[in-house]
């Protein structure tokens, strides 16, 4: 059974840091693309960081978070993490960990991701 369990999040002032973690059960941890999505009120859920299957291990960051956010794997714990530094009020939203349903290159559409962790709120105040 595939499960993604998210921890972390919270509130921080602009310029601060937060770390999110996502424990992934099953083979999808190493075989499927994993990603972090973000949803802000009134907008669609957006993929912000992607990491390819472990054998490839390519990462991709959307422009708005590049240079501030870092995705990483802890293979001993089957855990995906997102270190978020220099946070801005525009980073406020609900963050989700997700896994693609097939072994392929990462795709940006939410419809490619049948597996989701629970959302966690990140609030950045100015």
Coordinates of C-alpha atoms in Angstrom, one line a residue, residues 8-116:
X8 CA 6.8 19.9 9.1
X9 CA 5.3 23.3 8.1
X10 CA 4.2 26.1 10.4
X11 CA 4.6 29.8 10.6
X12 CA 7.7 31.9 10.1
X13 CA 8.6 35.5 9.4
X14 CA 9.9 36.5 6.0
X15 CA 13.5 35.5 5.6
X16 CA 13.1 32.5 7.8
X17 CA 13.4 28.8 7.1
X18 CA 11.2 25.7 7.4
X19 CA 11.7 22.1 6.6
X20 CA 9.1 19.7 5.3
X21 CA 9.5 15.9 5.2
X22 CA 7.5 13.2 3.4
X23 CA 7.9 9.6 4.4
X24 CA 7.1 7.4 1.4
X25 CA 6.1 3.7 1.7
X26 CA 6.7 1.2 -1.1
X27 CA 8.8 1.0 -4.2
X28 CA 7.6 4.3 -5.5
X29 CA 10.1 6.0 -3.3
X30 CA 13.0 5.0 -5.5
X31 CA 11.2 4.2 -8.8
X32 CA 8.9 7.0 -9.3
X33 CA 9.1 10.8 -9.7
X34 CA 8.4 12.5 -6.4
X35 CA 7.4 16.1 -6.1
X36 CA 6.3 18.9 -3.8
X37 CA 3.2 20.9 -4.8
X38 CA 1.9 24.1 -3.4
X39 CA -1.6 25.5 -3.3
X40 CA -2.5 29.0 -2.4
X41 CA -6.1 30.2 -2.0
X42 CA -7.9 30.9 -5.2
X43 CA -5.2 29.2 -7.3
X44 CA -4.6 25.8 -8.7
X45 CA -2.2 23.4 -7.1
X46 CA 1.3 24.0 -8.6
X47 CA 4.3 21.7 -8.7
X48 CA 7.3 23.5 -7.4
X49 CA 10.1 21.0 -7.0
X50 CA 10.6 17.6 -8.7
X51 CA 13.0 14.8 -8.2
X52 CA 13.5 12.0 -10.7
X53 CA 13.7 8.4 -9.7
X54 CA 16.7 7.5 -7.7
X55 CA 18.6 5.9 -10.6
X56 CA 18.5 9.2 -12.4
X57 CA 18.2 11.7 -9.5
X58 CA 17.7 14.8 -11.5
X59 CA 16.0 17.7 -9.7
X60 CA 14.0 20.6 -11.1
X61 CA 12.8 23.7 -9.3
X62 CA 10.4 26.3 -10.7
X63 CA 11.8 29.7 -11.0
X64 CA 10.0 31.2 -8.0
X65 CA 11.8 28.8 -5.5
X66 CA 15.0 28.1 -7.3
X67 CA 18.0 29.0 -5.1
X68 CA 15.9 29.1 -2.0
X69 CA 14.4 25.6 -1.7
X70 CA 16.3 22.3 -1.8
X71 CA 14.9 18.9 -2.2
X72 CA 16.7 15.8 -0.9
X73 CA 16.3 12.2 -0.2
X74 CA 17.2 10.2 3.0
X75 CA 17.2 6.7 1.5
X76 CA 17.7 5.0 4.9
X77 CA 14.3 6.4 6.0
X78 CA 12.5 6.5 2.6
X79 CA 12.0 10.2 3.3
X80 CA 11.9 13.1 0.9
X81 CA 12.6 16.5 2.4
X82 CA 12.2 20.1 1.3
X83 CA 14.4 22.7 2.9
X84 CA 12.9 26.1 2.5
X85 CA 15.2 29.1 3.1
X86 CA 14.7 32.9 2.6
X87 CA 11.0 32.4 2.8
X88 CA 8.7 35.1 1.4
X89 CA 5.0 35.9 2.1
X90 CA 4.3 34.6 -1.5
X91 CA 5.4 31.2 -0.3
X92 CA 2.4 30.9 2.0
X93 CA 0.1 28.0 1.1
X94 CA -0.6 24.4 1.7
X95 CA 2.2 22.1 0.7
X96 CA 1.8 18.6 -0.6
X97 CA 4.2 15.7 -1.3
X98 CA 3.2 13.6 -4.3
X99 CA 4.4 10.6 -6.3
X100 CA 3.7 9.9 -10.0
X101 CA 1.8 6.7 -10.8
X102 CA 4.3 5.4 -13.3
X103 CA 8.1 5.2 -13.7
X104 CA 9.0 7.9 -16.1
X105 CA 10.4 11.4 -16.2
X106 CA 8.8 13.9 -14.0
X107 CA 5.7 15.7 -15.3
X108 CA 4.2 18.9 -14.0
X109 CA 0.5 18.1 -14.2
X110 CA -1.3 17.2 -11.0
X111 CA -3.1 14.5 -13.0
X112 CA 0.1 12.5 -13.3
X113 CA 0.2 12.1 -9.5
X114 CA -2.2 9.6 -8.0
X115 CA -0.4 9.4 -4.7
X116 CA -0.6 12.3 -2.3

